[in-house]
């Protein structure tokens, strides 16, 4: 049996749609801004194939201005359009607020792990230990786990709101803004872990994440690291910081690159630094690690063997 201890939340994801533009109005405002900066737009336009020394100096001034100012203006135009400023700037039309791309989904590192394992293992072989609020969000999360075959009998329902995360993505899908409220996770305390002792005593493995407090992480490690394998995912950079502040011992850690930086205190920008990070973890008697990298690859360490798997 696998016990999964950690965070569950509801994520509200808002995806921005590209607004329509009045190009003539945009052009007028751009030209006004250039003139105000002392750049004569009529003199811009040298052939890029010309030698640098023979190009119009006005071209270089325009390029520098564009890099420093026009991109900022473009960004301001967009955020004005989606509701963070005056709606009449840069030739953008008013966004259709009634048809924004807004989605809600139950999420969280441990929640996701429990659900995936529950779908692959026999019903009841995965036990989820966490807290949710006495609201529709908490009910939706526990029902989803039950449907996947996860045992949720150890989930505590408490007064308050199920943890919520809000994400705003720009028009190309990159995350621009996020905020979370994980205050309820403080209830996953050493006392609560003791309340689940009957379940944890039967576990062949325990998965924990960085939403737990340093005190709780240390308590689980001290009590169970000699009895079963413990797997740790920081779930965030803050979770990586908690790992660094803790004294937990575990079988395997599974951070992303930035989380691994917080865990080890290293700036990881190359293969040599990944290897060094593996050595830092080994000093804490953690001999197995999987560090996911941007672009889909990963670094792995299993005892003395390590390497990189490319996507």
PDB file of N, CA, C and O in Angstrom, residues 38-88:
ATOM      1  N   UNK A  38      12.363  62.128 -30.174  1.00  0.00           N
ATOM      2  CA  UNK A  38      13.348  62.776 -31.031  1.00  0.00           C
ATOM      3  C   UNK A  38      13.820  61.937 -32.198  1.00  0.00           C
ATOM      4  O   UNK A  38      14.903  62.170 -32.742  1.00  0.00           O
ATOM      5  N   UNK A  39      13.008  60.970 -32.619  1.00  0.00           N
ATOM      6  CA  UNK A  39      13.385  60.092 -33.730  1.00  0.00           C
ATOM      7  C   UNK A  39      12.536  60.432 -34.942  1.00  0.00           C
ATOM      8  O   UNK A  39      11.302  60.415 -34.871  1.00  0.00           O
ATOM      9  N   UNK A  40      13.196  60.760 -36.047  1.00  0.00           N
ATOM     10  CA  UNK A  40      12.497  61.113 -37.275  1.00  0.00           C
ATOM     11  C   UNK A  40      12.183  59.828 -38.036  1.00  0.00           C
ATOM     12  O   UNK A  40      13.063  59.223 -38.653  1.00  0.00           O
ATOM     13  N   UNK A  41      10.916  59.403 -37.989  1.00  0.00           N
ATOM     14  CA  UNK A  41      10.535  58.127 -38.588  1.00  0.00           C
ATOM     15  C   UNK A  41      10.752  58.130 -40.086  1.00  0.00           C
ATOM     16  O   UNK A  41      10.996  57.085 -40.703  1.00  0.00           O
ATOM     17  N   UNK A  42      10.731  59.318 -40.734  1.00  0.00           N
ATOM     18  CA  UNK A  42      10.896  59.382 -42.192  1.00  0.00           C
ATOM     19  C   UNK A  42      12.323  59.036 -42.608  1.00  0.00           C
ATOM     20  O   UNK A  42      12.573  58.710 -43.763  1.00  0.00           O
ATOM     21  N   UNK A  43      13.252  59.089 -41.672  1.00  0.00           N
ATOM     22  CA  UNK A  43      14.649  58.809 -41.997  1.00  0.00           C
ATOM     23  C   UNK A  43      15.056  57.383 -41.643  1.00  0.00           C
ATOM     24  O   UNK A  43      16.207  57.000 -41.831  1.00  0.00           O
ATOM     25  N   UNK A  44      14.121  56.615 -41.114  1.00  0.00           N
ATOM     26  CA  UNK A  44      14.424  55.240 -40.729  1.00  0.00           C
ATOM     27  C   UNK A  44      14.162  54.320 -41.910  1.00  0.00           C
ATOM     28  O   UNK A  44      13.157  54.455 -42.597  1.00  0.00           O
ATOM     29  N   UNK A  45      15.066  53.375 -42.157  1.00  0.00           N
ATOM     30  CA  UNK A  45      14.798  52.427 -43.235  1.00  0.00           C
ATOM     31  C   UNK A  45      15.997  52.066 -44.064  1.00  0.00           C
ATOM     32  O   UNK A  45      15.875  51.785 -45.253  1.00  0.00           O
ATOM     33  N   UNK A  46      17.212  52.051 -43.504  1.00  0.00           N
ATOM     34  CA  UNK A  46      18.389  51.611 -44.264  1.00  0.00           C
ATOM     35  C   UNK A  46      18.260  50.135 -44.602  1.00  0.00           C
ATOM     36  O   UNK A  46      17.592  49.376 -43.910  1.00  0.00           O
ATOM     37  N   UNK A  47      18.926  49.744 -45.657  1.00  0.00           N
ATOM     38  CA  UNK A  47      18.944  48.335 -46.048  1.00  0.00           C
ATOM     39  C   UNK A  47      19.803  47.570 -45.047  1.00  0.00           C
ATOM     40  O   UNK A  47      20.989  47.894 -44.860  1.00  0.00           O
ATOM     41  N   UNK A  48      19.267  46.524 -44.376  1.00  0.00           N
ATOM     42  CA  UNK A  48      20.054  45.759 -43.407  1.00  0.00           C
ATOM     43  C   UNK A  48      21.305  45.140 -44.010  1.00  0.00           C
ATOM     44  O   UNK A  48      22.235  44.785 -43.294  1.00  0.00           O
ATOM     45  N   UNK A  49      21.317  45.000 -45.372  1.00  0.00           N
ATOM     46  CA  UNK A  49      22.486  44.407 -46.031  1.00  0.00           C
ATOM     47  C   UNK A  49      23.635  45.403 -46.158  1.00  0.00           C
ATOM     48  O   UNK A  49      24.770  45.020 -46.449  1.00  0.00           O
ATOM     49  N   UNK A  50      23.346  46.711 -45.961  1.00  0.00           N
ATOM     50  CA  UNK A  50      24.401  47.720 -46.058  1.00  0.00           C
ATOM     51  C   UNK A  50      25.431  47.530 -44.957  1.00  0.00           C
ATOM     52  O   UNK A  50      25.097  47.071 -43.862  1.00  0.00           O
ATOM     53  N   UNK A  51      26.696  47.908 -45.216  1.00  0.00           N
ATOM     54  CA  UNK A  51      27.702  47.876 -44.151  1.00  0.00           C
ATOM     55  C   UNK A  51      27.253  48.735 -42.973  1.00  0.00           C
ATOM     56  O   UNK A  51      26.595  49.758 -43.154  1.00  0.00           O
ATOM     57  N   UNK A  52      27.625  48.333 -41.781  1.00  0.00           N
ATOM     58  CA  UNK A  52      27.182  49.040 -40.583  1.00  0.00           C
ATOM     59  C   UNK A  52      27.568  50.508 -40.630  1.00  0.00           C
ATOM     60  O   UNK A  52      26.785  51.398 -40.281  1.00  0.00           O
ATOM     61  N   UNK A  53      28.799  50.791 -41.122  1.00  0.00           N
ATOM     62  CA  UNK A  53      29.271  52.175 -41.106  1.00  0.00           C
ATOM     63  C   UNK A  53      28.495  53.077 -42.059  1.00  0.00           C
ATOM     64  O   UNK A  53      28.516  54.303 -41.909  1.00  0.00           O
ATOM     65  N   UNK A  54      27.806  52.493 -43.050  1.00  0.00           N
ATOM     66  CA  UNK A  54      27.078  53.314 -44.013  1.00  0.00           C
ATOM     67  C   UNK A  54      25.581  53.397 -43.725  1.00  0.00           C
ATOM     68  O   UNK A  54      24.847  54.048 -44.439  1.00  0.00           O
ATOM     69  N   UNK A  55      25.140  52.735 -42.661  1.00  0.00           N
ATOM     70  CA  UNK A  55      23.718  52.765 -42.339  1.00  0.00           C
ATOM     71  C   UNK A  55      23.329  54.092 -41.687  1.00  0.00           C
ATOM     72  O   UNK A  55      24.156  54.788 -41.094  1.00  0.00           O
ATOM     73  N   UNK A  56      22.091  54.421 -41.796  1.00  0.00           N
ATOM     74  CA  UNK A  56      21.564  55.641 -41.204  1.00  0.00           C
ATOM     75  C   UNK A  56      21.609  55.522 -39.678  1.00  0.00           C
ATOM     76  O   UNK A  56      21.049  54.587 -39.118  1.00  0.00           O
ATOM     77  N   UNK A  57      22.261  56.455 -38.983  1.00  0.00           N
ATOM     78  CA  UNK A  57      22.305  56.399 -37.517  1.00  0.00           C
ATOM     79  C   UNK A  57      20.906  56.382 -36.888  1.00  0.00           C
ATOM     80  O   UNK A  57      20.715  55.877 -35.781  1.00  0.00           O
ATOM     81  N   UNK A  58      19.937  56.936 -37.623  1.00  0.00           N
ATOM     82  CA  UNK A  58      18.578  56.981 -37.090  1.00  0.00           C
ATOM     83  C   UNK A  58      18.010  55.563 -36.914  1.00  0.00           C
ATOM     84  O   UNK A  58      17.185  55.317 -36.037  1.00  0.00           O
ATOM     85  N   UNK A  59      18.487  54.631 -37.753  1.00  0.00           N
ATOM     86  CA  UNK A  59      18.028  53.247 -37.636  1.00  0.00           C
ATOM     87  C   UNK A  59      18.413  52.647 -36.292  1.00  0.00           C
ATOM     88  O   UNK A  59      17.622  51.950 -35.653  1.00  0.00           O
ATOM     89  N   UNK A  60      19.651  52.889 -35.884  1.00  0.00           N
ATOM     90  CA  UNK A  60      20.110  52.322 -34.613  1.00  0.00           C
ATOM     91  C   UNK A  60      19.370  52.954 -33.441  1.00  0.00           C
ATOM     92  O   UNK A  60      19.015  52.283 -32.476  1.00  0.00           O
ATOM     93  N   UNK A  61      19.119  54.247 -33.528  1.00  0.00           N
ATOM     94  CA  UNK A  61      18.353  54.923 -32.470  1.00  0.00           C
ATOM     95  C   UNK A  61      16.948  54.339 -32.390  1.00  0.00           C
ATOM     96  O   UNK A  61      16.411  54.124 -31.306  1.00  0.00           O
ATOM     97  N   UNK A  62      16.367  54.075 -33.558  1.00  0.00           N
ATOM     98  CA  UNK A  62      15.027  53.495 -33.578  1.00  0.00           C
ATOM     99  C   UNK A  62      15.044  52.098 -32.970  1.00  0.00           C
ATOM    100  O   UNK A  62      14.160  51.732 -32.186  1.00  0.00           O
ATOM    101  N   UNK A  63      16.055  51.300 -33.337  1.00  0.00           N
ATOM    102  CA  UNK A  63      16.127  49.939 -32.819  1.00  0.00           C
ATOM    103  C   UNK A  63      16.244  49.945 -31.298  1.00  0.00           C
ATOM    104  O   UNK A  63      15.561  49.195 -30.591  1.00  0.00           O
ATOM    105  N   UNK A  64      17.108  50.797 -30.767  1.00  0.00           N
ATOM    106  CA  UNK A  64      17.279  50.877 -29.322  1.00  0.00           C
ATOM    107  C   UNK A  64      15.991  51.333 -28.634  1.00  0.00           C
ATOM    108  O   UNK A  64      15.621  50.820 -27.577  1.00  0.00           O
ATOM    109  N   UNK A  65      15.331  52.292 -29.263  1.00  0.00           N
ATOM    110  CA  UNK A  65      14.080  52.778 -28.684  1.00  0.00           C
ATOM    111  C   UNK A  65      13.029  51.675 -28.676  1.00  0.00           C
ATOM    112  O   UNK A  65      12.309  51.484 -27.697  1.00  0.00           O
ATOM    113  N   UNK A  66      12.975  50.948 -29.777  1.00  0.00           N
ATOM    114  CA  UNK A  66      11.990  49.871 -29.873  1.00  0.00           C
ATOM    115  C   UNK A  66      12.224  48.833 -28.782  1.00  0.00           C
ATOM    116  O   UNK A  66      11.289  48.396 -28.115  1.00  0.00           O
ATOM    117  N   UNK A  67      13.481  48.437 -28.600  1.00  0.00           N
ATOM    118  CA  UNK A  67      13.810  47.420 -27.606  1.00  0.00           C
ATOM    119  C   UNK A  67      13.430  47.876 -26.202  1.00  0.00           C
ATOM    120  O   UNK A  67      12.912  47.106 -25.400  1.00  0.00           O
ATOM    121  N   UNK A  68      13.684  49.158 -25.892  1.00  0.00           N
ATOM    122  CA  UNK A  68      13.478  49.627 -24.520  1.00  0.00           C
ATOM    123  C   UNK A  68      12.073  50.145 -24.244  1.00  0.00           C
ATOM    124  O   UNK A  68      11.609  50.096 -23.115  1.00  0.00           O
ATOM    125  N   UNK A  69      11.387  50.627 -25.282  1.00  0.00           N
ATOM    126  CA  UNK A  69      10.109  51.293 -25.047  1.00  0.00           C
ATOM    127  C   UNK A  69       8.912  50.611 -25.690  1.00  0.00           C
ATOM    128  O   UNK A  69       7.876  50.421 -25.057  1.00  0.00           O
ATOM    129  N   UNK A  70       9.061  50.239 -26.961  1.00  0.00           N
ATOM    130  CA  UNK A  70       7.890  49.766 -27.686  1.00  0.00           C
ATOM    131  C   UNK A  70       7.360  48.440 -27.144  1.00  0.00           C
ATOM    132  O   UNK A  70       6.162  48.207 -27.115  1.00  0.00           O
ATOM    133  N   UNK A  71       8.273  47.570 -26.698  1.00  0.00           N
ATOM    134  CA  UNK A  71       7.810  46.319 -26.126  1.00  0.00           C
ATOM    135  C   UNK A  71       7.072  46.551 -24.817  1.00  0.00           C
ATOM    136  O   UNK A  71       6.086  45.881 -24.507  1.00  0.00           O
ATOM    137  N   UNK A  72       7.557  47.524 -24.051  1.00  0.00           N
ATOM    138  CA  UNK A  72       6.860  47.859 -22.818  1.00  0.00           C
ATOM    139  C   UNK A  72       5.463  48.391 -23.132  1.00  0.00           C
ATOM    140  O   UNK A  72       4.493  48.057 -22.452  1.00  0.00           O
ATOM    141  N   UNK A  73       5.379  49.213 -24.189  1.00  0.00           N
ATOM    142  CA  UNK A  73       4.076  49.763 -24.568  1.00  0.00           C
ATOM    143  C   UNK A  73       3.145  48.650 -25.028  1.00  0.00           C
ATOM    144  O   UNK A  73       1.968  48.632 -24.680  1.00  0.00           O
ATOM    145  N   UNK A  74       3.689  47.714 -25.803  1.00  0.00           N
ATOM    146  CA  UNK A  74       2.858  46.608 -26.272  1.00  0.00           C
ATOM    147  C   UNK A  74       2.306  45.807 -25.108  1.00  0.00           C
ATOM    148  O   UNK A  74       1.134  45.425 -25.097  1.00  0.00           O
ATOM    149  N   UNK A  75       3.155  45.571 -24.126  1.00  0.00           N
ATOM    150  CA  UNK A  75       2.704  44.827 -22.947  1.00  0.00           C
ATOM    151  C   UNK A  75       1.642  45.622 -22.190  1.00  0.00           C
ATOM    152  O   UNK A  75       0.630  45.086 -21.749  1.00  0.00           O
ATOM    153  N   UNK A  76       1.871  46.951 -22.071  1.00  0.00           N
ATOM    154  CA  UNK A  76       0.894  47.791 -21.371  1.00  0.00           C
ATOM    155  C   UNK A  76      -0.432  47.807 -22.115  1.00  0.00           C
ATOM    156  O   UNK A  76      -1.496  47.736 -21.517  1.00  0.00           O
ATOM    157  N   UNK A  77      -0.361  47.848 -23.435  1.00  0.00           N
ATOM    158  CA  UNK A  77      -1.584  47.802 -24.232  1.00  0.00           C
ATOM    159  C   UNK A  77      -2.405  46.573 -23.889  1.00  0.00           C
ATOM    160  O   UNK A  77      -3.613  46.644 -23.679  1.00  0.00           O
ATOM    161  N   UNK A  78      -1.712  45.436 -23.837  1.00  0.00           N
ATOM    162  CA  UNK A  78      -2.447  44.191 -23.597  1.00  0.00           C
ATOM    163  C   UNK A  78      -3.076  44.166 -22.217  1.00  0.00           C
ATOM    164  O   UNK A  78      -4.239  43.830 -22.054  1.00  0.00           O
ATOM    165  N   UNK A  79      -2.292  44.536 -21.203  1.00  0.00           N
ATOM    166  CA  UNK A  79      -2.851  44.477 -19.851  1.00  0.00           C
ATOM    167  C   UNK A  79      -3.936  45.528 -19.653  1.00  0.00           C
ATOM    168  O   UNK A  79      -4.883  45.321 -18.887  1.00  0.00           O
ATOM    169  N   UNK A  80      -3.835  46.657 -20.344  1.00  0.00           N
ATOM    170  CA  UNK A  80      -4.950  47.615 -20.305  1.00  0.00           C
ATOM    171  C   UNK A  80      -6.212  46.962 -20.835  1.00  0.00           C
ATOM    172  O   UNK A  80      -7.291  47.082 -20.273  1.00  0.00           O
ATOM    173  N   UNK A  81      -6.046  46.239 -21.929  1.00  0.00           N
ATOM    174  CA  UNK A  81      -7.210  45.628 -22.574  1.00  0.00           C
ATOM    175  C   UNK A  81      -7.903  44.607 -21.688  1.00  0.00           C
ATOM    176  O   UNK A  81      -9.118  44.509 -21.669  1.00  0.00           O
ATOM    177  N   UNK A  82      -7.122  43.829 -20.931  1.00  0.00           N
ATOM    178  CA  UNK A  82      -7.746  42.765 -20.155  1.00  0.00           C
ATOM    179  C   UNK A  82      -8.211  43.240 -18.783  1.00  0.00           C
ATOM    180  O   UNK A  82      -8.636  42.438 -17.970  1.00  0.00           O
ATOM    181  N   UNK A  83      -8.122  44.540 -18.547  1.00  0.00           N
ATOM    182  CA  UNK A  83      -8.792  45.053 -17.365  1.00  0.00           C
ATOM    183  C   UNK A  83      -7.905  45.668 -16.304  1.00  0.00           C
ATOM    184  O   UNK A  83      -8.338  45.889 -15.183  1.00  0.00           O
ATOM    185  N   UNK A  84      -6.650  45.972 -16.637  1.00  0.00           N
ATOM    186  CA  UNK A  84      -5.755  46.520 -15.636  1.00  0.00           C
ATOM    187  C   UNK A  84      -5.375  47.973 -15.944  1.00  0.00           C
ATOM    188  O   UNK A  84      -4.364  48.464 -15.485  1.00  0.00           O
ATOM    189  N   UNK A  85      -6.165  48.653 -16.725  1.00  0.00           N
ATOM    190  CA  UNK A  85      -5.863  50.042 -17.025  1.00  0.00           C
ATOM    191  C   UNK A  85      -6.940  50.644 -17.905  1.00  0.00           C
ATOM    192  O   UNK A  85      -8.019  50.101 -18.063  1.00  0.00           O
ATOM    193  N   UNK A  86      -6.639  51.818 -18.489  1.00  0.00           N
ATOM    194  CA  UNK A  86      -7.608  52.445 -19.374  1.00  0.00           C
ATOM    195  C   UNK A  86      -7.785  51.582 -20.606  1.00  0.00           C
ATOM    196  O   UNK A  86      -6.834  51.029 -21.125  1.00  0.00           O
ATOM    197  N   UNK A  87      -9.006  51.504 -21.117  1.00  0.00           N
ATOM    198  CA  UNK A  87      -9.276  50.589 -22.232  1.00  0.00           C
ATOM    199  C   UNK A  87      -9.119  51.265 -23.589  1.00  0.00           C
ATOM    200  O   UNK A  87      -9.470  50.666 -24.592  1.00  0.00           O
ATOM    201  N   UNK A  88      -8.609  52.464 -23.605  1.00  0.00           N
ATOM    202  CA  UNK A  88      -8.503  53.170 -24.872  1.00  0.00           C
ATOM    203  C   UNK A  88      -7.050  53.577 -25.093  1.00  0.00           C
ATOM    204  O   UNK A  88      -6.696  54.732 -25.088  1.00  0.00           O
TER     205      UNK A  88
END
